[in-house]
XYZ file of C-alpha atoms in Angstrom:
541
model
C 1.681 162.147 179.694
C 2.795 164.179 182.268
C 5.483 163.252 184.687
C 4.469 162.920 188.692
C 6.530 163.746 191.001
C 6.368 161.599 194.121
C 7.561 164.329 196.887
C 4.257 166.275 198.534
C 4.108 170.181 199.377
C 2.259 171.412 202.186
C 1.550 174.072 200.062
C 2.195 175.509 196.274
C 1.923 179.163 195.646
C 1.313 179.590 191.881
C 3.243 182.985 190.909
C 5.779 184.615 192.872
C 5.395 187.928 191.814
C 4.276 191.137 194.603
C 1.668 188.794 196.679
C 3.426 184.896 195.941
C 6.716 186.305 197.547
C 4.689 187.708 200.442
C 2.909 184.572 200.498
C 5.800 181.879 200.578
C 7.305 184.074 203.235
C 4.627 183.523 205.314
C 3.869 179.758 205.004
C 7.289 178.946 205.346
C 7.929 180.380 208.436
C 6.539 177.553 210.048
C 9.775 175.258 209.423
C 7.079 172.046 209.649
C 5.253 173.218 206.015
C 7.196 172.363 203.227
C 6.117 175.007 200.496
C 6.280 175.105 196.496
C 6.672 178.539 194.923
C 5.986 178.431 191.235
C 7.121 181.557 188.614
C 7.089 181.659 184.790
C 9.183 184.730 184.783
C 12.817 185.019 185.349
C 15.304 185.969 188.106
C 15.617 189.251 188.617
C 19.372 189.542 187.655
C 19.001 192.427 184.941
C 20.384 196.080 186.396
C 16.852 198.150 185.521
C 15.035 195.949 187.495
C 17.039 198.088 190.384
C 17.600 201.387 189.156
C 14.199 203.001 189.669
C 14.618 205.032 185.886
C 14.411 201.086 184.782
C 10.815 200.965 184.257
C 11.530 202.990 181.391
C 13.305 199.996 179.670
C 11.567 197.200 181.391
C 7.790 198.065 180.177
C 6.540 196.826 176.859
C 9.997 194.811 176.653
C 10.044 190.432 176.347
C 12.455 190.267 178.709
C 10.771 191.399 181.569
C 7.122 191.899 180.430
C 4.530 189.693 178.968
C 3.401 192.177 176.493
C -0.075 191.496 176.730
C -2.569 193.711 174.957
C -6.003 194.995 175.049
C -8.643 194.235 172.491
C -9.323 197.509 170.557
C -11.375 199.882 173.171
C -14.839 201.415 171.809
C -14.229 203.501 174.508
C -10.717 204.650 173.409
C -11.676 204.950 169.936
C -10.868 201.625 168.609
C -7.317 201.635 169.852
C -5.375 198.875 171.661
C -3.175 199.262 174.648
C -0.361 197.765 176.194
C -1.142 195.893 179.318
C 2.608 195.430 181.009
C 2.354 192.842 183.607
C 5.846 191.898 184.912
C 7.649 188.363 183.893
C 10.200 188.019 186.605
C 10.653 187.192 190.500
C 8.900 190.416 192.415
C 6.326 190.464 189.381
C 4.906 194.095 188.632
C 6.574 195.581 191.606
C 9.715 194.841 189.504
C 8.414 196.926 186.495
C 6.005 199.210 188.530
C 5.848 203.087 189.379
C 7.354 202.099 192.765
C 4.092 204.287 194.727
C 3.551 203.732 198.254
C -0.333 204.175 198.210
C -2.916 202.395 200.407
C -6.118 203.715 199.349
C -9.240 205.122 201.271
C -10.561 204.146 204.394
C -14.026 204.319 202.940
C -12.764 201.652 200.287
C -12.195 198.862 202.974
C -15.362 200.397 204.660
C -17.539 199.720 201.399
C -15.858 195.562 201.609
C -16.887 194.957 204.809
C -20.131 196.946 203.755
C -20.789 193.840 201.688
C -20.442 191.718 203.738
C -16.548 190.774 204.003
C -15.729 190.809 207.762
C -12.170 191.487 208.622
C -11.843 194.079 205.741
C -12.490 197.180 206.888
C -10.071 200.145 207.255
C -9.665 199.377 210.732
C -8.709 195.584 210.384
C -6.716 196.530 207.089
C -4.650 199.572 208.640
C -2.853 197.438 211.299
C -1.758 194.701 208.169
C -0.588 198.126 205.946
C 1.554 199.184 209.367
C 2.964 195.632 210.439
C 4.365 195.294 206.581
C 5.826 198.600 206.526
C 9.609 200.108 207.153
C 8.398 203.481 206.715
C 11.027 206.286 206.781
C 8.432 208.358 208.735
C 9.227 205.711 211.477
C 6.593 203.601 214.034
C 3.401 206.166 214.367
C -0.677 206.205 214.507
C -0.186 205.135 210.895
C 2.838 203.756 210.080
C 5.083 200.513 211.072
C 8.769 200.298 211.323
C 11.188 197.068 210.840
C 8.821 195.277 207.894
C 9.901 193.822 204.833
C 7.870 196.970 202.718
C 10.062 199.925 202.725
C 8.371 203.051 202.220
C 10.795 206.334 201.621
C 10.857 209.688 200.677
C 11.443 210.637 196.893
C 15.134 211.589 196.072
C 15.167 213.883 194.087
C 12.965 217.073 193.290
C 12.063 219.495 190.317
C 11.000 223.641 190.386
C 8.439 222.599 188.533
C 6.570 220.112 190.543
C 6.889 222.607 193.528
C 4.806 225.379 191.155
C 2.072 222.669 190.383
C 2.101 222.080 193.889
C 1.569 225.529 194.786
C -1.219 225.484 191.424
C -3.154 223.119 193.432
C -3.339 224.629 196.405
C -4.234 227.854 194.871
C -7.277 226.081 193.330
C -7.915 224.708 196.503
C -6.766 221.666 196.893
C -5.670 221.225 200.273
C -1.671 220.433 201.026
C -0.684 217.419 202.334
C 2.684 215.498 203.467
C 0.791 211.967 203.708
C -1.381 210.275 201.434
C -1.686 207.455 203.272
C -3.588 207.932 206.501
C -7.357 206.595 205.427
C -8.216 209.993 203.416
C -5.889 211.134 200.838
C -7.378 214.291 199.236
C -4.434 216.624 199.122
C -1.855 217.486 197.145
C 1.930 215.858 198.086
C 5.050 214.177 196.641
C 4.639 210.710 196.026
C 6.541 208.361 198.476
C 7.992 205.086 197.101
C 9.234 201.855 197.686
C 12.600 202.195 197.507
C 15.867 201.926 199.383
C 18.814 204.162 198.996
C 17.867 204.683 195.811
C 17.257 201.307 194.242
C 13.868 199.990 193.663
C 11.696 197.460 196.422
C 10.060 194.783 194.846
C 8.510 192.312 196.792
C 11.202 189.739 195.746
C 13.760 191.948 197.393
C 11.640 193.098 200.566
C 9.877 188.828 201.117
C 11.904 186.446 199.258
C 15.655 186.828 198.834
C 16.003 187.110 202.483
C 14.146 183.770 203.338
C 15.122 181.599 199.794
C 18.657 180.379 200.569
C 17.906 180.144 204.927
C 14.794 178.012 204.708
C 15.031 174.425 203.484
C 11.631 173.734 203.627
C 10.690 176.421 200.942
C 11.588 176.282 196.910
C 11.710 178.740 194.179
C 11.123 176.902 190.597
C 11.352 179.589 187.966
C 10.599 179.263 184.282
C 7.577 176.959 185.150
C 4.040 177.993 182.589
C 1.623 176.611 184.779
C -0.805 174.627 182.986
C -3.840 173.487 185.233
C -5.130 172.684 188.351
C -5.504 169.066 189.147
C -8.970 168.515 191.071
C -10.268 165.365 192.478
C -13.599 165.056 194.120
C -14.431 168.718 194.618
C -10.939 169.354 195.927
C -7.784 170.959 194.100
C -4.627 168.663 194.914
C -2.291 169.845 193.262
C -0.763 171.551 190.176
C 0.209 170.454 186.580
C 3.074 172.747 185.332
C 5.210 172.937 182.184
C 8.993 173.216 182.044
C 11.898 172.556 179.471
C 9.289 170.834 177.634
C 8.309 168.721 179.714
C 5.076 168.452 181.896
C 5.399 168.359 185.595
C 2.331 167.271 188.167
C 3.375 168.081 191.991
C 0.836 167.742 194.757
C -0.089 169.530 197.697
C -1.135 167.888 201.048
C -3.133 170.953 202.444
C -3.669 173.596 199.598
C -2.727 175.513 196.198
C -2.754 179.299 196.618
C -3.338 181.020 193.703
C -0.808 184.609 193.202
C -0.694 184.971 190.019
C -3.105 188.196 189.338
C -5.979 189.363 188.015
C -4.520 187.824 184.302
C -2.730 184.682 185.357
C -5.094 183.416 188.105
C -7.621 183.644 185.531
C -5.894 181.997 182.962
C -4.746 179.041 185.414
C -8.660 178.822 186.511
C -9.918 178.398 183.104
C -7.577 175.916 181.586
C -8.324 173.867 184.678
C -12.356 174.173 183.550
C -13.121 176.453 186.335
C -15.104 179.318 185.473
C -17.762 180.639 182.390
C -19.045 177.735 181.144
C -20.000 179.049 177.855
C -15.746 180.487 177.842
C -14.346 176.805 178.993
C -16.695 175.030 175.748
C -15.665 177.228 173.197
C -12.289 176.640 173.678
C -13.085 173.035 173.677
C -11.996 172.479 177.835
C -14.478 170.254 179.771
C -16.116 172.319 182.336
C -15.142 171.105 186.122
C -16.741 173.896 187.977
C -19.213 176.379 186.922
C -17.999 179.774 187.872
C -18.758 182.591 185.811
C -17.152 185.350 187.887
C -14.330 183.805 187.026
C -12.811 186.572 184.185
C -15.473 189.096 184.873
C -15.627 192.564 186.812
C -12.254 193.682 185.478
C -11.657 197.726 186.993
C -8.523 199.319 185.864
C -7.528 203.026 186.694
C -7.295 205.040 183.368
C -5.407 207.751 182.968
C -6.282 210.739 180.893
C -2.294 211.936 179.522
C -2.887 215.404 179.546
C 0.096 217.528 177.764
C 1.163 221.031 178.471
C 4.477 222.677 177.016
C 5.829 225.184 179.270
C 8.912 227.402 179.470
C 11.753 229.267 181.612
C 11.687 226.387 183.876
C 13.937 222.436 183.767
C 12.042 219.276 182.294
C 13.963 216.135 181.689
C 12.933 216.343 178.475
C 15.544 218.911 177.761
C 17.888 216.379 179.917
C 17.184 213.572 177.962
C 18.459 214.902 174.611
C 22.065 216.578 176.135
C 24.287 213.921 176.382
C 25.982 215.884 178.603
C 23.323 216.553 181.352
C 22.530 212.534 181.236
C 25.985 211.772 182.034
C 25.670 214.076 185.194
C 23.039 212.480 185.407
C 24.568 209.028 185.750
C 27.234 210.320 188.150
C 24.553 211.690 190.097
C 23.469 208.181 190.766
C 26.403 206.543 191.116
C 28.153 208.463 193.829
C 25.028 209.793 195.518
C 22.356 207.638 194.480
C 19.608 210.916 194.362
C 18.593 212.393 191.163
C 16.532 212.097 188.305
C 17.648 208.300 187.746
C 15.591 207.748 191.123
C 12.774 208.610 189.820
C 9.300 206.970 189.806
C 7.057 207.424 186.610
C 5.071 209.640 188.804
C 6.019 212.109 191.424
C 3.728 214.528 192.061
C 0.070 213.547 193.153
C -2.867 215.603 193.480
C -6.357 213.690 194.747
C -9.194 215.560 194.171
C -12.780 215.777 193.061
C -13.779 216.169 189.622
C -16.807 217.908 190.632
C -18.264 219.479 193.850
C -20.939 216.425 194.045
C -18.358 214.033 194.914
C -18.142 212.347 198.285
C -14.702 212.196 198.458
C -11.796 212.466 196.132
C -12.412 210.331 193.205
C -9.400 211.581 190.857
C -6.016 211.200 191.027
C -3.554 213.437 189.248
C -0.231 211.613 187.762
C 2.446 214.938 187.835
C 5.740 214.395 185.278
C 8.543 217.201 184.260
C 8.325 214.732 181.489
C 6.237 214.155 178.480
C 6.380 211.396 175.710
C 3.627 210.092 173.080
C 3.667 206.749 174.876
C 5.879 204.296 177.056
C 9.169 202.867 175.061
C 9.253 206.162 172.840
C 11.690 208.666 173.784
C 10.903 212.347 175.403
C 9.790 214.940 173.133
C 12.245 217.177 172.301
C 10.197 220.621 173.559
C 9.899 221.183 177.789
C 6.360 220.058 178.500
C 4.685 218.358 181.835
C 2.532 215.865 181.521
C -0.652 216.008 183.981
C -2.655 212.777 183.857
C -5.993 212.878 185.819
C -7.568 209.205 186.415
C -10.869 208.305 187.594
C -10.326 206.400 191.062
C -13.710 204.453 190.986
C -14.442 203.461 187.480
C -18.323 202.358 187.245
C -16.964 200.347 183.557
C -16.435 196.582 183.992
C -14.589 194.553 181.612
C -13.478 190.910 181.613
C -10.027 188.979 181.105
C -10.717 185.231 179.537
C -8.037 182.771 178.037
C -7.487 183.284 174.233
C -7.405 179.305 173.641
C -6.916 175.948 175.747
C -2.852 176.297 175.298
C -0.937 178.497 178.134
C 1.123 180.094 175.894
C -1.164 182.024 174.345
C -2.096 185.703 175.239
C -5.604 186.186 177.063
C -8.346 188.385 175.543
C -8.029 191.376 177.702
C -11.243 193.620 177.212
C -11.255 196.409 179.834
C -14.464 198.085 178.433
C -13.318 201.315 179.398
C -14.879 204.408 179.593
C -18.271 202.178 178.578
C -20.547 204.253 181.115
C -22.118 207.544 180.795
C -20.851 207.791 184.519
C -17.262 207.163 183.825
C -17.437 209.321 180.434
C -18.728 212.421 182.492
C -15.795 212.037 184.864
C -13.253 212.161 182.370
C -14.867 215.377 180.375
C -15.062 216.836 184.164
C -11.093 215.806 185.132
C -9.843 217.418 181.873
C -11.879 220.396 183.084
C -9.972 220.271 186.747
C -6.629 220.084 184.588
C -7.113 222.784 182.535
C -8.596 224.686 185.858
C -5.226 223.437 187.845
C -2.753 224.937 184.706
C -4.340 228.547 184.651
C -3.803 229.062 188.540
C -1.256 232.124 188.972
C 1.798 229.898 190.022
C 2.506 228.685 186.855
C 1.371 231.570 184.756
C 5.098 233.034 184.493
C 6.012 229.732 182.098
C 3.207 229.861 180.427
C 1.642 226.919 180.435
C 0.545 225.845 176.628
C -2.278 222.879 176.056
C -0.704 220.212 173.442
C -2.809 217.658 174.123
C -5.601 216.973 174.194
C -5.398 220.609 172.547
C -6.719 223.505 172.868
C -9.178 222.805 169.876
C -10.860 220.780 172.022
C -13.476 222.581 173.283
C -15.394 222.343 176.722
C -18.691 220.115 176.120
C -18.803 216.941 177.533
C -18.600 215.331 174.022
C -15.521 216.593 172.856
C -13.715 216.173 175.921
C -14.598 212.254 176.814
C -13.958 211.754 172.696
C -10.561 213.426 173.985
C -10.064 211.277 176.802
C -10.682 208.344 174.463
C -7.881 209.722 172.315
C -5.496 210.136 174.737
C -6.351 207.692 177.978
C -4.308 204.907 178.868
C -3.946 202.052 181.336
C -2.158 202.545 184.245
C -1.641 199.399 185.303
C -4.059 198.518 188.168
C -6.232 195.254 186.774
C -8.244 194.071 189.599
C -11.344 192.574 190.501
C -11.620 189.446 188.309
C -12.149 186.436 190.962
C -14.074 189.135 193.063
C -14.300 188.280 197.077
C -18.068 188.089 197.609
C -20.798 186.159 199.543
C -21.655 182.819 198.662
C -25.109 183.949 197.675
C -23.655 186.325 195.133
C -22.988 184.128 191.513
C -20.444 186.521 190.662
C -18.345 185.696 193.591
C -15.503 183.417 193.224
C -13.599 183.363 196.384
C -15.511 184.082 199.805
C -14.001 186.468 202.872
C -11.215 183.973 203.757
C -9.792 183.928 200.177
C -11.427 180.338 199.911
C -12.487 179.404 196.603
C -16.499 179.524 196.409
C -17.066 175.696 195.816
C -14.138 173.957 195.441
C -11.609 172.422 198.809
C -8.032 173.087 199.064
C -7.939 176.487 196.874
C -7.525 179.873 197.281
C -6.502 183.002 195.609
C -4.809 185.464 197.509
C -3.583 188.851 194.791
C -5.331 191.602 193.012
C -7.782 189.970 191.341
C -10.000 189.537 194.663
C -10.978 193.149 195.105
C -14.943 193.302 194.902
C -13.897 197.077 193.888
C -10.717 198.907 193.295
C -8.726 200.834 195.694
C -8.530 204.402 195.302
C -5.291 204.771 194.336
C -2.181 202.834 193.422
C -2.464 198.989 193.809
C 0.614 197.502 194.858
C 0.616 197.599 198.562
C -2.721 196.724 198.408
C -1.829 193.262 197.004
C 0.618 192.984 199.551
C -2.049 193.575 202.730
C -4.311 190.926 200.593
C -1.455 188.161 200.502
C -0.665 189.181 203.896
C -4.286 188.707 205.216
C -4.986 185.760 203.208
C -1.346 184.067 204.417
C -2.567 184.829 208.261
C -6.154 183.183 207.370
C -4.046 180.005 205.679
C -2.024 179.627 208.858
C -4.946 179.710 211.459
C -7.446 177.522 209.156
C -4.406 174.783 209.180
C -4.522 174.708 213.206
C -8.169 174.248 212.948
């Protein structure tokens, strides 16, 4: 039986992770609403949640990951991957590639194309700039004095600057800004940091307001068991901690921020979603919704390979104890060098063939190369070049794995599942081998080591390739898809109100009706933002 207690929240954000910590900002501003923020992971007191190099050590590890998995891929060739989705305060901008990217204006454009007012690049730009503390300063596209600070990477590598130049040569065009509505180009990456340490969204929304604000509390450790509805409305939230289970209530509403995996999972223990899902696992169904789970898009990357020499990779830095502990002192006393880095920090956005619109591939650029995360650097200089197909036409689904919230969900991605997406990965791996010959690399000659130069150039042989070699990169979103109420996919409509059900909404990734173009992080952060202002004027009436 679980234990209520008798104190009342205006509101309870479920998940303070990059949107919940936006989210609990913003309704507690307002000193009159009392608000409940709700996290299963941890505080973030470990030092590589800070150092940006951290990632390295916090993906695919219990302490600050959730080490989900994928089902076995056809599309990858039976294989599994890991699907890091981060268990502390900040969530996945804790663990994350720390990449300031927005997207494309024709992304927004194609929302409010169907039908979601108030989405559109122009109504979406002026939330991306008020959020910002961009080091570029207050301009036509950025903001300055937000909580999201945007800077310029800290360190550099000869290397980057020649596939830089490679680009160009093939014709991409240079760029210094990819985030200005069309991001074809070729540029460094710029990152949420701050003098060198990594900006998650616990630093940037909640530390500063936690200890000020009475009228808002952080309750970590909590597994989140179900919603509590009564009559068609959700009232509040049953939660599990130190063994115990915990029922709070809210007076106005419960905001889900828990992403495109944990939403889900809270949704479907609390028998809202797939029918057919909720019966086999033996939960009574409370409201039919079967979008609930489905249209999963991720961004897969294609981990090209290419061993080069005559030139530095921090694969050669990696194995001399001596360069990593210049390394280290690098850090320390200047806070710049390779310890700065984020995962990625070269980008190229391109097409993968002239019939493209607009840039539908993003390159991933590393002086770095490794068979995957949590195994060390190979031991030869090599580059890794990772093309990914921006606008995936696969759809997958995310359900709950039983009734019992500790159990892992059945992650299913589907990728590479359409002829569509299959052609665009045999055509990337084309553009990367085009990008490698260009003349500005050709004096450290470039050498193919995966997916090989065996491999020839049919469409066949490549996607099989891309099977072999793609993995996630980390952007689940889509699965409680923003939609019109005539649409039986949609779950939430285009005020982040649940489709069908009072007092709810879900404000993170998994309300995209389609993916950004690009990273995903600050895009969660405009869709907390937006759904926050929406919460606030609703609540005046």
């Amino acid at each position: 039986m679980a234990r209520v207690i008798e104190a009342e929240w205006d509101y309870i954000v479920c998940g303070a992770g990059t949107a919940g910590c936006l989210m609990a900002n913003r309704l507690s501003a307002d000193r009159r609403n009392r608000v409940l923020l709700l996290e299963a992971g941890t505080k973030d007191d470990w030092i590589w949640f800070h150092i940006p190099v951290g990632y390295l050590f916090a993906i695919n590890n219990p302490r600050s990951d959730w080490m989900f998995r994928t089902e076995p891929e056809p599309g990858l060739n039976g294989r599994a991957l890991i699907y890091p989705r981060g268990k502390v305060i900040g969530g996945s901008s804790a663990i994350n590639a720390m990449i300031a990217m927005r997207g494309q204006a024709a992304d927004y454009d194609h929302w409010r194309q169907l039908g979601m007012t108030g989405w559109g690049w122009d109504d979406v730009k002026r939330v991306f700039a008020k959020l910002e503390d961009h080091f570029l300063g207050q301009s036509e596209h950025h903001g300055a004095g937000g909580e999201w600070r945007v800077e310029a990477p800290r360190v550099r590598w000869d290397l980057l600057d020649k596939v830089r130049e490679a680009a160009i040569q093939m014709g991409v065009p240079a760029l210094d800004d990819f985030n200005t509505g069309d991001n074809e180009g070729v540029s460094a990456f710029h990152v949420n940091q701050k003098k060198g340490l990594r900006w998650s969204s616990a630093r940037g929304f909640l530390k500063p307001v936690i200890d000020a604000r009475n009228n808002l509390e952080l309750n970590s450790g909590v597994l989140i068991e179900k919603l509590i509805v009564e009559n068609g409305r959700v009232t509040g939230v049953q939660y599990r901690q130190g063994g115990e289970s915990v029922i709070v209530r809210a007076r106005r509403e419960v905001v889900l921020t828990s992403g495109s995996v944990g939403s889900v999972a809270i949704l479907e223990r609390s028998g809202i979603g797939d029918g057919a899902v909720l019966s086999r696992h033996g939960i009574e169904v409370v409201k039919e919704k079967p979008g609930v789970g489905a249209n999963l898009q991720d961004h897969l990357q294609i981990r090209a390979i290419y061993k080069v020499s005559g030139i530095r990779t921090l694969n050669e830095t990696y194995h001399n104890l001596f360069r990593r502990g210049l390394m280290g002192l690098e850090y320390a006393l200047r806070r710049t060098g390779p310890l700065t880095m984020a995962p990625s920090q070269l980008g190229i956005f391109t097409r993968s063939d002239p019939r493209q619109e607009r840039a539908n591939i993003q390159f991933h650029v590393q002086p770095l190369s490794l068979d995957k995360f949590g195994d060390p650097l190979h031991r030869f200089p090599a580059v890794t070049v990772a093309p990914c197909n921006l606008r995936p036409t696969s759809r997958g689904s995310i359900h709950i794995r039983s009734a019992e919230a500790t159990d892992a969900p059945v992650i299913a991605p589907n990728y590479l599942s359409t002829e569509e997406d299959r052609q665009v990965a045999a055509d990337s791996l084309r553009v990367t081998r085009r990008l490698m010959s260009q003349p500005a690399l050709a004096p450290y000659r470039p050498e193919e080591y995966l997916p090989g130069p065996v491999i020839g150039d049919d469409e066949a042989s490549l996607a099989r390739a891309a099977g072999d070699i793609g993995t996630t990169i980390f952007h689940p979103v889509g699965t409680a898809k923003m939609g019109l109420a005539s649409d039986p996919m949609a779950v939430v409509d285009e005020r982040l109100k649940f489709i069908g059900l009072e007092g709810l909404r879900i404000a993170d990734a998994s309300i995209m009706p389609t993916i950004t173009s690009g990273n995903t992080n600050t895009p969660t952060l405009m869709i907390a933002e937006q759904g926050a202002r929406m919460i606030l004027e609703d609540a005046k009436g």
